[in-house]
C-alpha positions in Angstrom: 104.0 136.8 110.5 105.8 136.0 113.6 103.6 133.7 114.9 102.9 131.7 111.3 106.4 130.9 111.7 106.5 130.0 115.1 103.6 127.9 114.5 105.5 126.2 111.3 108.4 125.6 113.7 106.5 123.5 116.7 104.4 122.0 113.9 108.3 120.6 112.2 109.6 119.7 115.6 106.9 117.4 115.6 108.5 115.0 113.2 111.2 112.4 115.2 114.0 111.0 113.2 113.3 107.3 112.5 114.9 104.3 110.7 112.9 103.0 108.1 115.0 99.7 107.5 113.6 98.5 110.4 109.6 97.3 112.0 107.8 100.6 113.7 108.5 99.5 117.1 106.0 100.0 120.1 107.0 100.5 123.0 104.5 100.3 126.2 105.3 102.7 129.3 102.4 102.9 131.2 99.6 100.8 131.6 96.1 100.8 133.4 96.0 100.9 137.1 94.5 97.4 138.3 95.7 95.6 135.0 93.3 92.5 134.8 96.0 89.5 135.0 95.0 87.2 132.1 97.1 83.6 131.1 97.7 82.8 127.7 98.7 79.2 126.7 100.6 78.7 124.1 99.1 77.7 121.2 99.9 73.7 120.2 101.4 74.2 116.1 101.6 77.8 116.6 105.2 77.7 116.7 105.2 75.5 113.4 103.3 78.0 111.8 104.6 81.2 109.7 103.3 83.1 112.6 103.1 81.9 116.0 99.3 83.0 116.6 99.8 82.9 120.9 102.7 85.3 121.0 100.8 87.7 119.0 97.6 87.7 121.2 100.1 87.6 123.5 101.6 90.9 122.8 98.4 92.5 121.6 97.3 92.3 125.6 100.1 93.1 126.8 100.4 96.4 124.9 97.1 97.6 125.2 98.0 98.1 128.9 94.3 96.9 130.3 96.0 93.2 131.1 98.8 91.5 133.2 99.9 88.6 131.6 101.1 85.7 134.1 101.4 81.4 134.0 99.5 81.9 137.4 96.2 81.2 139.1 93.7 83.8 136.9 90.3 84.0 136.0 90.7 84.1 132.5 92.9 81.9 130.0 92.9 81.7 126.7 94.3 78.3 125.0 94.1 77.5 121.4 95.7 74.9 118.4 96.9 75.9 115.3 96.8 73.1 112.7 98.5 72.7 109.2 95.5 71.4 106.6 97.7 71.7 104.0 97.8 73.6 100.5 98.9 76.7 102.7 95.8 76.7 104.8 95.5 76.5 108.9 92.8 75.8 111.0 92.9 78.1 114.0 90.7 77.9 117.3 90.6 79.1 120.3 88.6 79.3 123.8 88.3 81.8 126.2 88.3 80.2 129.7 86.6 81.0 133.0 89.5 79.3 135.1 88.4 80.9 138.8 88.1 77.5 139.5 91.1 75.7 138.6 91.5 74.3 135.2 89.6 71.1 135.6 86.3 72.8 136.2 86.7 75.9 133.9 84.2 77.5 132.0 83.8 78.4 128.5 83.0 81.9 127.5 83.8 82.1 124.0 84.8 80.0 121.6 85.5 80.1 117.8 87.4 78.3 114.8 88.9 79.9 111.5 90.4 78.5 108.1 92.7 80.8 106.8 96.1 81.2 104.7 99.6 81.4 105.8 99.7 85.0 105.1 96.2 85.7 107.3 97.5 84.0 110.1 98.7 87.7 111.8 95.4 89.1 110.8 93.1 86.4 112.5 95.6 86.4 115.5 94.8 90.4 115.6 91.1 89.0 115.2 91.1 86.7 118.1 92.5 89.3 120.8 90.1 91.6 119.4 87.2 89.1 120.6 89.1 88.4 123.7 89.3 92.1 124.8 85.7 92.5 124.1 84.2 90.3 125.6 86.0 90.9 128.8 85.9 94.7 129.2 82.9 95.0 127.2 84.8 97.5 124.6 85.8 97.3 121.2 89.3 95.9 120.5 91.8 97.9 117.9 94.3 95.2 117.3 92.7 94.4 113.8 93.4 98.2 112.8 96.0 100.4 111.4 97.9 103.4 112.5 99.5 106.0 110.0 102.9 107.7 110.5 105.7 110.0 109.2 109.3 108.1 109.0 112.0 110.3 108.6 115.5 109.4 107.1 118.4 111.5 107.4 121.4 111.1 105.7 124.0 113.9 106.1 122.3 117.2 105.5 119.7 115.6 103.5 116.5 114.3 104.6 113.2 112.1 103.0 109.8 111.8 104.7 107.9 108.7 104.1 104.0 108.4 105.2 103.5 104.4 105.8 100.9 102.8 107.2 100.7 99.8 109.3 99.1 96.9 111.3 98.6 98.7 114.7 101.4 96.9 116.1 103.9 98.2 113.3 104.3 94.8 111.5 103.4 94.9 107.8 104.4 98.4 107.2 103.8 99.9 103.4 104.8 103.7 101.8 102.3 105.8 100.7 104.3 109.1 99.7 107.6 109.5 99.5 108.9 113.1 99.6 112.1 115.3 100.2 109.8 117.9 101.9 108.0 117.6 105.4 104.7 115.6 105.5 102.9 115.6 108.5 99.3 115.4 110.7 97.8 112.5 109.0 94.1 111.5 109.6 92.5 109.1 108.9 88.8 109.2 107.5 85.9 107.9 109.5 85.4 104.9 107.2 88.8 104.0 107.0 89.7 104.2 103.2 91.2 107.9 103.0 93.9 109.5 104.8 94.3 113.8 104.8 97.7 114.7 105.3 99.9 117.9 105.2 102.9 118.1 102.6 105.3 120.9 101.8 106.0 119.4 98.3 107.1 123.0 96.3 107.9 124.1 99.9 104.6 125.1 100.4 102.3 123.7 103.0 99.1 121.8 101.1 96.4 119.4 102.3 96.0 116.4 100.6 93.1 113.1 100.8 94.8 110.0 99.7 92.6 106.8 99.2 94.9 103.6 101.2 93.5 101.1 98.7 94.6 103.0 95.2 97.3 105.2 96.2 95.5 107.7 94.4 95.4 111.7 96.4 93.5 114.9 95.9 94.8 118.6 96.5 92.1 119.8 98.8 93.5 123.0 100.1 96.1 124.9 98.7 96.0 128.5 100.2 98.2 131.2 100.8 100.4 130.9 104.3 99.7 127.4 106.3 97.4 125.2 105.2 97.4 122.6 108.3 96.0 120.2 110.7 93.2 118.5 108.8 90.9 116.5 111.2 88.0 114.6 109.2 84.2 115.2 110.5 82.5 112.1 111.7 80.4 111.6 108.5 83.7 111.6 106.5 82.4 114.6 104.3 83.9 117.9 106.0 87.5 118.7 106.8 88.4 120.9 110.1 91.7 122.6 108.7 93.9 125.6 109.7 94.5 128.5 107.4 96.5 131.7 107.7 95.1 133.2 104.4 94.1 135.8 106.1 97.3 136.6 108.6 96.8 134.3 111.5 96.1 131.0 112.0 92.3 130.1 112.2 89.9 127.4 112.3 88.3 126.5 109.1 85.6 124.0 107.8 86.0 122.6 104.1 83.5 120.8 102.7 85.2 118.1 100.7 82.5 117.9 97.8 82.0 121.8 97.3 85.1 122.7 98.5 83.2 125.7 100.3 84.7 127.4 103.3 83.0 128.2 106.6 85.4 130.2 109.1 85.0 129.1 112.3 87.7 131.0 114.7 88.6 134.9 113.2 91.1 136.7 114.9 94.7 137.4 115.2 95.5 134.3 117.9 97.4 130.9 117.0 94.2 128.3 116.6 95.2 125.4 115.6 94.7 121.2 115.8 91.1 121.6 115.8 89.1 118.5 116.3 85.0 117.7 115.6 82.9 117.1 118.3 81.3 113.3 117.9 77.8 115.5 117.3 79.0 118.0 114.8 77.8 120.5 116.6 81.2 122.2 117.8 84.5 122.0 117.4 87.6 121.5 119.8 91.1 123.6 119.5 94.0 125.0 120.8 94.4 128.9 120.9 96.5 131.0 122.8 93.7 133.6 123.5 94.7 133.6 127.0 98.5 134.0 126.8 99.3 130.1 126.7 97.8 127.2 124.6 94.5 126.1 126.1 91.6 124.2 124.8 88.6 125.9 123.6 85.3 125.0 122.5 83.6 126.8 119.2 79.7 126.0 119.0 78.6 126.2 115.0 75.6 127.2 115.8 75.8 130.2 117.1 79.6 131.0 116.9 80.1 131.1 120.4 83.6 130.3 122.0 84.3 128.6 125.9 87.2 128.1 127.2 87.4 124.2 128.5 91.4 124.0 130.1 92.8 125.8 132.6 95.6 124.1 133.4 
């Protein structure tokens, strides 16, 4: 029992005190070693705009830690134009410039135009560094995407827990639960459309699956002791979860559909934040088999356990 509450303890400490009358605000502290310096111009009618489409693309480099931006001599510059049409629509374009050569002979890599409302303007901004950050490290962008988080708000002794979700650089923030009890570990389905959460609602620990669109949510896992750290399978139709229904803290699968149980870790150790491999094949947790927290490795195949940290 000692350890369930240990476990409930680390897994509350987890939740930082935040302001919600205010923007989620990110803060970059470390960025990639041999940060590619990249110049963005500032857009011409950006600044006339409802959103100033440069500073965002801006930004969104900037914090994603893979470039330097500078007004120097680069390879690569982005410039743009903004342009009211009227009737709440802008037109929006942009180039991505090979500028090793100076301005005057620069080369275009990419170029593309949008029409879009007032109020898609961040969105399409997002968009464009998306393409830019492709194209030049060859990897997806995530500046189009959304993060999910727990806000708390203390006043006195008293405390509420919101779970919002956001544009990925905290702007546009909206409630999806608001509680008096703990929420915590939200996850987000493969597809996008679902978040699994844990909530203490009844001061019990539950897992829920709440569609983003609707607002609608489904108790998936309701068990005696801790029902915690839901982490979605790639195919979106399995849940990796942690249960104590049987004393300690394992690893379990739940199938979402049948809402069957296969165990996955069985013994008297702390398992716990277990994650799918991209394969399905195994699974990826914490334990304290070996007298600290360490990552181990369960293959669903056979049920075989390797250790992975050492550290």
């Amino acid at each position: 029992m000692r350890k369930i509450q240990i476990l409930l303890i680390m897994l509350i400490a987890m939740l930082m005190p935040y302001s919600a009358s205010a923007m989620l605000n990110m803060e970059l502290t470390r960025g990639v070693a041999g940060a590619i310096p990249i110049n963005v111009v500032p857009f011409p009618g950006a600044d006339m705009s409802p959103q100033n489409v440069s500073t965002i693309v801006t930004n969104d480099l900037q914090n994603s830690g893979r470039f330097k931006l500078t007004s120097g001599s680069v390879d690569n510059t982005v410039v743009g134009k903004v342009t009211a049409l009227g009737g709440d629509r802008y037109e929006v374009s942009f180039k991505l410039l090979d500028t090793l050569q100076g301005m005057s002979n620069a080369k275009t890599l990419l170029s593309k135009k949008f029409t879009v409302s007032s109020r898609e303007l961040r969105g399409v901004s997002h968009h464009i560094s998306d393409l830019v950050y492709q194209h030049i490290t060859g990897t997806r962008g995530i500046f189009s995407t959304k993060i999910a988080y727990v806000v708390v708000q203390r006043s006195g002794d008293r405390a509420r827990y919101l779970l919002e979700v956001s544009d990925q650089d905290g702007y546009n923030p909206r409630p999806l639960l608001n509680s008096p009890e703990p929420i915590m570990s939200p996850s987000w389905s493969p597809n996008g459309k679902q978040i699994a959460y844990v909530s203490f609602e009844n001061k019990l620990s539950r897992i829920y699956v709440q569609n983003v669109i609707t607002g609608s949510r489904t108790l998936v896992s309701s068990y005696p002791g801790i029902n915690g750290a839901p982490a979605w399978s790639p195919d979106g139709r399995k849940l990796a979860v942690v249960l104590s229904k049987g004393g300690s803290p394992n690893i379990y699968i739940l199938d979402l559909s049948s809402r069957s149980l296969k165990q996955v870790t069985n013994d008297f150790y702390i398992n716990t934040e277990p994650a799918f491999a991209p394969n399905m094949r195994s699974i990826l947790f914490t334990s304290n088999r070996s007298g600290g927290p360490q990552i181990y490795q369960a293959n669903l195949g056979n049920g075989s356990i390797s250790r992975l940290s050492f550290d």
